Amino acid sequence: MAGEIESALTGCRVEAISVAGRLTVALSGGVVVTAANDFRLRTATEVEHFYPRLALGPSGALSALVGARVIGAGVTRAGGLELDFGAAGQLSVPPDTGGPAGAEAWRVAGPHGPLFTAEPGGYLAV
């Protein structure tokens, strides 16, 4: 699984980011990463925690990811998503922690539908 998600995302460029009830990261090639869970962005100088359900707009550090490329991607043993944008930062989305019923913690979709989905309980669907 880790190799599959890495090959699907590595090299994609961040086209747009929005935070409105969930994080949405639009990547080149029609790939979209969404996260309903809270998430963390770590940069060289700080660590920011985000809570999408609070409907706050993207911070400066999160907005700075626009234009960055994914240089690495993986799934933690517990089912969390890790995206590495090099000097721009590392984005971490933990697995389901009891969010809204039926909502996946995160999802990666391509132009033709879902590619990877983190289902409740930390399980992954490909």
Coordinates of N, CA and C in Angstrom, one line a residue:
M1 N 0.8 -1.2 0.0 CA 0.0 0.0 0.0 C 0.9 1.3 0.0
A2 N 1.9 1.3 0.8 CA 2.7 2.5 0.9 C 3.4 2.8 -0.4
G3 N 3.8 1.8 -1.1 CA 4.4 2.1 -2.4 C 3.4 2.6 -3.4
E4 N 2.2 2.1 -3.3 CA 1.1 2.5 -4.3 C 0.8 4.0 -4.1
I5 N 0.6 4.4 -2.8 CA 0.2 5.8 -2.5 C 1.4 6.7 -2.8
E6 N 2.6 6.2 -2.6 CA 3.8 7.1 -2.9 C 3.9 7.3 -4.4
S7 N 3.7 6.2 -5.2 CA 3.8 6.4 -6.6 C 2.7 7.3 -7.2
A8 N 1.5 7.2 -6.6 CA 0.4 8.0 -7.0 C 0.5 9.5 -6.7
L9 N 1.2 9.8 -5.7 CA 1.3 11.2 -5.2 C 2.6 11.9 -5.5
T10 N 3.7 11.2 -5.4 CA 5.0 11.8 -5.6 C 5.2 12.5 -6.9
G11 N 5.6 13.7 -6.8 CA 5.8 14.6 -8.0 C 4.6 15.5 -8.3
C12 N 3.4 15.2 -7.7 CA 2.2 16.0 -7.9 C 2.5 17.4 -7.3
R13 N 2.0 18.4 -8.0 CA 2.1 19.8 -7.5 C 0.9 20.3 -6.9
V14 N 0.9 21.0 -5.8 CA -0.2 21.5 -5.1 C -0.8 22.7 -5.9
E15 N -2.0 22.6 -6.4 CA -2.7 23.6 -7.2 C -3.5 24.5 -6.3
A16 N -4.2 24.0 -5.3 CA -5.0 24.8 -4.4 C -5.3 24.1 -3.1
I17 N -5.6 24.9 -2.1 CA -5.9 24.3 -0.8 C -7.1 25.1 -0.2
S18 N -8.0 24.3 0.4 CA -9.1 25.0 1.1 C -9.4 24.2 2.3
V19 N -9.9 24.9 3.3 CA -10.4 24.3 4.6 C -11.8 24.9 4.9
A20 N -12.8 24.0 4.6 CA -14.1 24.4 4.9 C -14.9 23.2 5.3
G21 N -14.8 22.8 6.6 CA -15.4 21.6 7.1 C -14.5 20.4 6.9
R22 N -13.6 20.5 6.0 CA -12.6 19.4 5.7 C -11.5 20.1 4.9
L23 N -10.3 19.5 5.0 CA -9.2 20.0 4.2 C -9.3 19.4 2.8
T24 N -9.1 20.2 1.8 CA -9.0 19.8 0.4 C -7.7 20.3 -0.2
V25 N -6.9 19.4 -0.7 CA -5.7 19.7 -1.4 C -5.8 19.2 -2.8
A26 N -5.9 20.2 -3.7 CA -6.0 19.9 -5.2 C -4.6 19.8 -5.7
L27 N -4.3 18.6 -6.3 CA -2.9 18.4 -6.9 C -3.0 18.3 -8.4
S28 N -1.9 18.5 -9.0 CA -1.8 18.4 -10.5 C -2.3 17.0 -10.9
G29 N -2.7 16.9 -12.1 CA -3.2 15.6 -12.7 C -4.6 15.2 -12.2
G30 N -5.3 16.2 -11.6 CA -6.7 15.9 -11.2 C -6.8 15.1 -9.9
V31 N -5.7 15.0 -9.1 CA -5.7 14.2 -7.9 C -6.1 15.2 -6.8
V32 N -6.9 14.7 -5.9 CA -7.4 15.5 -4.8 C -7.3 14.7 -3.5
V33 N -6.7 15.3 -2.5 CA -6.6 14.7 -1.1 C -7.5 15.5 -0.2
T34 N -8.4 14.8 0.4 CA -9.3 15.4 1.4 C -9.1 14.8 2.8
A35 N -9.3 15.6 3.8 CA -9.2 15.1 5.2 C -10.3 15.6 6.0
A36 N -11.1 14.8 6.6 CA -12.1 15.2 7.6 C -11.6 15.3 9.0
N37 N -10.5 14.6 9.2 CA -9.9 14.6 10.6 C -9.1 15.9 10.8
D38 N -8.8 16.1 12.0 CA -7.9 17.2 12.4 C -6.5 16.7 11.8
F39 N -5.6 17.7 11.5 CA -4.4 17.3 10.9 C -3.3 18.3 11.4
R40 N -2.0 18.0 11.1 CA -0.9 18.7 11.5 C 0.0 19.1 10.3
L41 N 0.5 20.3 10.3 CA 1.5 20.7 9.4 C 2.8 21.1 10.1
R42 N 3.9 20.4 9.8 CA 5.2 20.7 10.4 C 6.1 21.3 9.4
T43 N 6.6 22.5 9.8 CA 7.6 23.2 8.9 C 8.9 23.2 9.7
A44 N 9.9 23.8 9.1 CA 11.2 23.9 9.7 C 11.2 24.8 11.0
T45 N 10.2 25.7 11.1 CA 10.1 26.6 12.3 C 9.0 26.4 13.2
E46 N 8.0 25.6 12.8 CA 6.8 25.4 13.7 C 6.0 24.2 13.4
V47 N 5.1 23.9 14.3 CA 4.1 22.8 14.1 C 2.7 23.4 14.3
E48 N 1.9 23.3 13.3 CA 0.5 23.9 13.4 C -0.5 22.7 13.4
H49 N -1.5 22.8 14.3 CA -2.6 21.8 14.3 C -3.8 22.5 13.8
F50 N -4.5 21.8 12.9 CA -5.7 22.3 12.3 C -6.9 21.5 12.6
Y51 N -8.1 22.2 12.7 CA -9.3 21.5 13.0 C -10.4 21.9 12.0
P52 N -10.4 21.2 10.9 CA -11.3 21.6 9.7 C -12.8 21.8 10.1
R53 N -13.3 21.1 11.1 CA -14.7 21.3 11.4 C -15.0 22.6 12.0
L54 N -13.9 23.4 12.4 CA -14.1 24.7 12.9 C -14.2 25.7 11.8
A55 N -14.1 25.3 10.5 CA -14.2 26.1 9.3 C -13.3 27.3 9.3
L56 N -12.1 27.1 9.7 CA -11.1 28.2 9.7 C -10.4 28.2 8.3
G57 N -10.1 29.3 7.8 CA -9.4 29.4 6.5 C -7.9 28.9 6.7
P58 N -7.3 28.6 5.6 CA -5.9 28.1 5.7 C -4.9 29.2 6.2
S59 N -4.0 28.8 7.1 CA -3.0 29.7 7.6 C -2.0 30.0 6.6
G60 N -1.1 30.9 6.9 CA 0.0 31.2 6.0 C 0.8 30.0 5.7
A61 N 1.2 29.2 6.6 CA 2.0 28.0 6.4 C 1.3 27.0 5.5
L62 N 0.0 26.8 5.7 CA -0.8 25.9 4.9 C -0.9 26.5 3.4
S63 N -1.2 27.8 3.3 CA -1.3 28.4 2.0 C 0.0 28.4 1.3
A64 N 1.1 28.4 2.0 CA 2.4 28.3 1.3 C 2.7 27.0 0.6
L65 N 1.9 26.0 0.9 CA 2.1 24.7 0.2 C 1.7 24.8 -1.3
V66 N 0.9 25.8 -1.6 CA 0.5 26.0 -3.0 C 1.7 26.2 -3.9
G67 N 1.9 25.4 -4.9 CA 3.1 25.4 -5.7 C 4.1 24.4 -5.4
A68 N 4.1 23.9 -4.1 CA 5.0 22.8 -3.7 C 4.7 21.5 -4.4
R69 N 5.7 20.6 -4.4 CA 5.5 19.3 -5.0 C 5.6 18.3 -3.9
V70 N 4.8 17.2 -4.0 CA 4.9 16.1 -3.0 C 6.2 15.3 -3.4
I71 N 7.1 15.2 -2.4 CA 8.3 14.5 -2.6 C 8.3 13.1 -1.9
G72 N 7.3 12.9 -1.1 CA 7.1 11.6 -0.5 C 5.7 11.5 0.1
A73 N 5.2 10.3 0.1 CA 3.9 10.0 0.7 C 3.9 8.6 1.3
G74 N 3.1 8.5 2.3 CA 3.0 7.2 2.9 C 1.8 7.1 3.9
V75 N 1.6 5.8 4.4 CA 0.6 5.6 5.3 C 1.2 5.0 6.5
T76 N 0.9 5.5 7.7 CA 1.4 5.0 8.9 C 0.8 3.6 9.2
R77 N 1.4 2.9 10.2 CA 0.9 1.6 10.5 C -0.5 1.6 11.1
A78 N -0.9 2.8 11.7 CA -2.2 2.9 12.2 C -3.3 3.4 11.2
G79 N -2.8 3.8 10.0 CA -3.7 4.2 8.9 C -3.7 5.7 8.7
G80 N -2.7 6.4 9.2 CA -2.7 7.9 9.0 C -2.0 8.2 7.7
L81 N -2.2 9.3 7.1 CA -1.6 9.8 5.9 C -0.5 10.7 6.2
E82 N 0.7 10.6 5.5 CA 1.8 11.4 5.7 C 2.2 11.9 4.3
L83 N 2.3 13.3 4.1 CA 2.7 13.9 2.9 C 3.9 14.8 3.1
D84 N 4.9 14.6 2.4 CA 6.2 15.3 2.5 C 6.3 16.3 1.3
F85 N 6.4 17.6 1.7 CA 6.5 18.6 0.6 C 7.9 19.3 0.7
G86 N 8.9 18.5 1.3 CA 10.3 19.0 1.4 C 10.3 20.2 2.3
A87 N 11.0 21.3 1.8 CA 11.2 22.5 2.7 C 9.9 23.2 3.0
A88 N 8.8 22.9 2.2 CA 7.5 23.6 2.5 C 6.8 22.9 3.7
G89 N 7.2 21.7 4.1 CA 6.6 21.1 5.3 C 6.1 19.7 5.1
Q90 N 5.7 19.1 6.2 CA 5.1 17.8 6.2 C 3.7 17.8 6.8
L91 N 2.8 17.2 6.0 CA 1.4 17.2 6.4 C 1.0 15.8 6.9
S92 N 0.4 15.7 8.1 CA 0.1 14.5 8.8 C -1.4 14.5 9.1
V93 N -2.1 13.4 8.6 CA -3.5 13.2 9.0 C -3.6 11.9 9.7
P94 N -4.0 11.9 11.0 CA -4.1 10.7 11.7 C -5.3 9.9 11.2
P95 N -5.3 8.6 11.6 CA -6.5 7.7 11.3 C -7.7 8.2 12.0
D96 N -8.9 7.6 11.7 CA -10.1 7.9 12.4 C -10.0 7.9 13.9
T97 N -10.5 9.0 14.5 CA -10.5 9.1 15.9 C -11.9 9.4 16.5
G98 N -12.9 8.8 15.8 CA -14.3 9.0 16.2 C -14.9 10.3 15.6
G99 N -14.5 10.6 14.4 CA -15.1 11.8 13.8 C -16.6 11.6 13.4
P100 N -17.1 12.4 12.5 CA -18.5 12.2 12.1 C -18.8 10.8 11.6
A101 N -20.0 10.3 12.0 CA -20.3 8.9 11.6 C -20.3 8.8 10.1
G102 N -19.6 7.7 9.6 CA -19.6 7.5 8.2 C -18.5 8.3 7.4
A103 N -17.8 9.2 8.1 CA -16.8 10.0 7.4 C -15.5 9.3 7.5
E104 N -14.8 9.3 6.3 CA -13.4 8.8 6.3 C -12.5 9.8 6.9
A105 N -11.4 9.4 7.5 CA -10.4 10.3 8.0 C -9.7 11.1 6.9
W106 N -9.4 10.4 5.8 CA -8.8 11.0 4.6 C -9.1 10.2 3.4
R107 N -8.9 10.8 2.2 CA -9.2 10.1 1.0 C -8.3 10.8 -0.1
V108 N -7.8 9.9 -1.0 CA -7.1 10.4 -2.2 C -7.9 9.9 -3.4
A109 N -8.3 10.9 -4.2 CA -9.1 10.5 -5.4 C -8.4 11.0 -6.6
G110 N -8.6 10.3 -7.7 CA -8.1 10.7 -9.0 C -9.2 11.2 -9.9
P111 N -9.0 11.6 -11.1 CA -10.0 12.1 -12.0 C -11.2 11.1 -12.2
H112 N -10.9 9.8 -11.9 CA -11.9 8.8 -12.2 C -12.5 8.2 -10.9
G113 N -12.2 8.8 -9.8 CA -12.8 8.3 -8.5 C -11.7 8.0 -7.4
P114 N -12.2 7.5 -6.3 CA -11.3 7.2 -5.2 C -10.2 6.3 -5.5
L115 N -9.0 6.6 -5.0 CA -7.8 5.7 -5.1 C -7.5 5.0 -3.8
F116 N -7.5 5.8 -2.7 CA -7.2 5.3 -1.3 C -8.2 6.0 -0.4
T117 N -8.8 5.2 0.6 CA -9.7 5.8 1.5 C -9.4 5.2 2.9
A118 N -9.2 6.1 3.9 CA -9.0 5.7 5.3 C -10.4 5.6 5.9
E119 N -10.8 4.4 6.2 CA -12.1 4.2 6.7 C -12.1 4.2 8.2
P120 N -13.2 4.4 8.9 CA -13.3 4.4 10.4 C -12.6 3.2 10.9
G121 N -11.8 3.4 12.0 CA -11.1 2.3 12.7 C -9.7 2.2 12.2
G122 N -9.2 3.0 11.2 CA -7.9 3.0 10.7 C -7.7 2.0 9.6
Y123 N -8.8 1.4 9.0 CA -8.7 0.5 7.9 C -8.6 1.3 6.6
L124 N -7.9 0.7 5.7 CA -7.7 1.4 4.4 C -8.4 0.6 3.3
A125 N -9.0 1.3 2.3 CA -9.6 0.7 1.1 C -8.8 1.3 -0.1
V126 N -8.5 0.4 -1.0 CA -7.8 0.8 -2.2 C -8.8 0.7 -3.4

